[in-house]
Amino acid sequence: MGAIGAGLAVLGAGLGIGMIGKGATESIARQPEAAGKIQTAMIIAAALIEGVALFAAVIGFMSVNAGN
Protein backbone atom coordinates (compact mmCIF):
# COMPACT_ATOMS: atom_id res chain seq x y z
CA MET A 1 0.00 0.00 0.00
CA GLY A 2 2.84 2.37 0.79
CA ALA A 3 4.32 2.00 -2.68
CA ILE A 4 1.00 3.02 -4.20
CA GLY A 5 0.89 6.06 -1.94
CA ALA A 6 4.45 7.01 -2.88
CA GLY A 7 3.61 6.64 -6.56
CA LEU A 8 0.51 8.79 -6.23
CA ALA A 9 2.48 11.47 -4.39
CA VAL A 10 5.08 11.61 -7.15
CA LEU A 11 2.38 11.61 -9.83
CA GLY A 12 0.58 14.48 -8.12
CA ALA A 13 3.81 16.44 -7.81
CA GLY A 14 4.54 15.96 -11.49
CA LEU A 15 1.12 17.22 -12.45
CA GLY A 16 1.42 20.17 -10.09
CA ILE A 17 4.81 21.22 -11.42
CA GLY A 18 3.50 20.85 -14.98
CA MET A 19 0.61 23.16 -14.18
CA ILE A 20 3.01 25.68 -12.62
CA GLY A 21 5.17 25.60 -15.74
CA LYS A 22 2.14 26.03 -17.99
CA GLY A 23 0.88 28.99 -15.99
CA ALA A 24 4.29 30.63 -15.86
CA THR A 25 4.79 30.23 -19.61
CA GLU A 26 1.39 31.76 -20.33
CA SER A 27 2.04 34.59 -17.89
CA ILE A 28 5.43 35.41 -19.41
CA ALA A 29 3.90 35.36 -22.89
CA ARG A 30 1.28 37.91 -21.79
CA GLN A 31 3.64 40.10 -19.78
CA PRO A 32 7.28 39.58 -20.80
CA GLU A 33 8.61 42.40 -18.60
CA ALA A 34 7.59 40.45 -15.48
CA ALA A 35 9.48 37.31 -16.53
CA GLY A 36 12.04 37.52 -13.72
CA LYS A 37 9.46 37.74 -10.94
CA ILE A 38 7.33 35.00 -12.51
CA GLN A 39 10.30 32.65 -12.87
CA THR A 40 11.37 33.24 -9.28
CA ALA A 41 7.89 32.47 -7.97
CA MET A 42 7.67 29.41 -10.23
CA ILE A 43 10.99 27.98 -9.00
CA ILE A 44 10.08 28.50 -5.34
CA ALA A 45 6.67 26.83 -5.79
CA ALA A 46 8.18 23.91 -7.73
CA ALA A 47 10.83 23.39 -5.03
CA LEU A 48 8.18 23.31 -2.30
CA ILE A 49 6.11 20.79 -4.26
CA GLU A 50 9.15 18.59 -4.86
CA GLY A 51 10.01 18.70 -1.16
CA VAL A 52 6.57 17.50 -0.17
CA ALA A 53 6.62 14.80 -2.86
CA LEU A 54 10.00 13.54 -1.69
CA PHE A 55 8.79 13.45 1.90
CA ALA A 56 5.64 11.54 0.87
CA ALA A 57 7.66 9.06 -1.20
CA VAL A 58 10.07 8.40 1.67
CA ILE A 59 7.19 7.87 4.11
CA GLY A 60 5.50 5.53 1.60
CA PHE A 61 8.63 3.45 1.15
CA MET A 62 9.25 3.38 4.89
CA SER A 63 5.74 2.04 5.45
CA VAL A 64 6.42 -0.72 2.92
CA ASN A 65 9.59 -1.77 4.75
CA ALA A 66 7.96 -1.47 8.19
CA GLY A 67 5.75 -4.46 7.39
CA ASN A 68 8.73 -6.81 7.14
PDB file of C-alpha atoms in Angstrom:
ATOM      1  CA  MET A   1       0.000   0.000   0.000  1.00  0.00           C
ATOM      2  CA  GLY A   2       2.845   2.368   0.794  1.00  0.00           C
ATOM      3  CA  ALA A   3       4.317   1.996  -2.685  1.00  0.00           C
ATOM      4  CA  ILE A   4       0.996   3.016  -4.201  1.00  0.00           C
ATOM      5  CA  GLY A   5       0.893   6.059  -1.936  1.00  0.00           C
ATOM      6  CA  ALA A   6       4.446   7.011  -2.880  1.00  0.00           C
ATOM      7  CA  GLY A   7       3.609   6.641  -6.560  1.00  0.00           C
ATOM      8  CA  LEU A   8       0.512   8.785  -6.228  1.00  0.00           C
ATOM      9  CA  ALA A   9       2.483  11.470  -4.389  1.00  0.00           C
ATOM     10  CA  VAL A  10       5.077  11.610  -7.149  1.00  0.00           C
ATOM     11  CA  LEU A  11       2.376  11.606  -9.825  1.00  0.00           C
ATOM     12  CA  GLY A  12       0.578  14.480  -8.119  1.00  0.00           C
ATOM     13  CA  ALA A  13       3.809  16.436  -7.805  1.00  0.00           C
ATOM     14  CA  GLY A  14       4.544  15.961 -11.488  1.00  0.00           C
ATOM     15  CA  LEU A  15       1.115  17.215 -12.447  1.00  0.00           C
ATOM     16  CA  GLY A  16       1.419  20.170 -10.089  1.00  0.00           C
ATOM     17  CA  ILE A  17       4.807  21.217 -11.421  1.00  0.00           C
ATOM     18  CA  GLY A  18       3.504  20.845 -14.976  1.00  0.00           C
ATOM     19  CA  MET A  19       0.608  23.158 -14.180  1.00  0.00           C
ATOM     20  CA  ILE A  20       3.010  25.681 -12.617  1.00  0.00           C
ATOM     21  CA  GLY A  21       5.171  25.603 -15.741  1.00  0.00           C
ATOM     22  CA  LYS A  22       2.140  26.029 -17.986  1.00  0.00           C
ATOM     23  CA  GLY A  23       0.879  28.986 -15.989  1.00  0.00           C
ATOM     24  CA  ALA A  24       4.290  30.625 -15.863  1.00  0.00           C
ATOM     25  CA  THR A  25       4.792  30.228 -19.605  1.00  0.00           C
ATOM     26  CA  GLU A  26       1.394  31.757 -20.335  1.00  0.00           C
ATOM     27  CA  SER A  27       2.041  34.594 -17.893  1.00  0.00           C
ATOM     28  CA  ILE A  28       5.425  35.407 -19.409  1.00  0.00           C
ATOM     29  CA  ALA A  29       3.895  35.357 -22.887  1.00  0.00           C
ATOM     30  CA  ARG A  30       1.282  37.910 -21.789  1.00  0.00           C
ATOM     31  CA  GLN A  31       3.641  40.102 -19.777  1.00  0.00           C
ATOM     32  CA  PRO A  32       7.285  39.584 -20.802  1.00  0.00           C
ATOM     33  CA  GLU A  33       8.609  42.398 -18.602  1.00  0.00           C
ATOM     34  CA  ALA A  34       7.585  40.452 -15.480  1.00  0.00           C
ATOM     35  CA  ALA A  35       9.478  37.311 -16.534  1.00  0.00           C
ATOM     36  CA  GLY A  36      12.040  37.521 -13.719  1.00  0.00           C
ATOM     37  CA  LYS A  37       9.461  37.741 -10.945  1.00  0.00           C
ATOM     38  CA  ILE A  38       7.333  35.000 -12.507  1.00  0.00           C
ATOM     39  CA  GLN A  39      10.296  32.650 -12.869  1.00  0.00           C
ATOM     40  CA  THR A  40      11.371  33.236  -9.276  1.00  0.00           C
ATOM     41  CA  ALA A  41       7.891  32.468  -7.966  1.00  0.00           C
ATOM     42  CA  MET A  42       7.670  29.408 -10.228  1.00  0.00           C
ATOM     43  CA  ILE A  43      10.989  27.985  -9.001  1.00  0.00           C
ATOM     44  CA  ILE A  44      10.078  28.500  -5.338  1.00  0.00           C
ATOM     45  CA  ALA A  45       6.670  26.832  -5.787  1.00  0.00           C
ATOM     46  CA  ALA A  46       8.182  23.909  -7.727  1.00  0.00           C
ATOM     47  CA  ALA A  47      10.828  23.391  -5.030  1.00  0.00           C
ATOM     48  CA  LEU A  48       8.178  23.308  -2.303  1.00  0.00           C
ATOM     49  CA  ILE A  49       6.114  20.786  -4.263  1.00  0.00           C
ATOM     50  CA  GLU A  50       9.152  18.588  -4.858  1.00  0.00           C
ATOM     51  CA  GLY A  51      10.013  18.698  -1.163  1.00  0.00           C
ATOM     52  CA  VAL A  52       6.570  17.502  -0.175  1.00  0.00           C
ATOM     53  CA  ALA A  53       6.624  14.799  -2.860  1.00  0.00           C
ATOM     54  CA  LEU A  54      10.005  13.535  -1.691  1.00  0.00           C
ATOM     55  CA  PHE A  55       8.790  13.448   1.903  1.00  0.00           C
ATOM     56  CA  ALA A  56       5.640  11.540   0.865  1.00  0.00           C
ATOM     57  CA  ALA A  57       7.662   9.059  -1.203  1.00  0.00           C
ATOM     58  CA  VAL A  58      10.066   8.403   1.671  1.00  0.00           C
ATOM     59  CA  ILE A  59       7.185   7.866   4.107  1.00  0.00           C
ATOM     60  CA  GLY A  60       5.500   5.534   1.599  1.00  0.00           C
ATOM     61  CA  PHE A  61       8.627   3.448   1.150  1.00  0.00           C
ATOM     62  CA  MET A  62       9.245   3.384   4.894  1.00  0.00           C
ATOM     63  CA  SER A  63       5.743   2.040   5.449  1.00  0.00           C
ATOM     64  CA  VAL A  64       6.416  -0.722   2.916  1.00  0.00           C
ATOM     65  CA  ASN A  65       9.589  -1.771   4.751  1.00  0.00           C
ATOM     66  CA  ALA A  66       7.959  -1.470   8.189  1.00  0.00           C
ATOM     67  CA  GLY A  67       5.753  -4.460   7.392  1.00  0.00           C
ATOM     68  CA  ASN A  68       8.734  -6.809   7.141  1.00  0.00           C
TER      69      ASN A  68
END
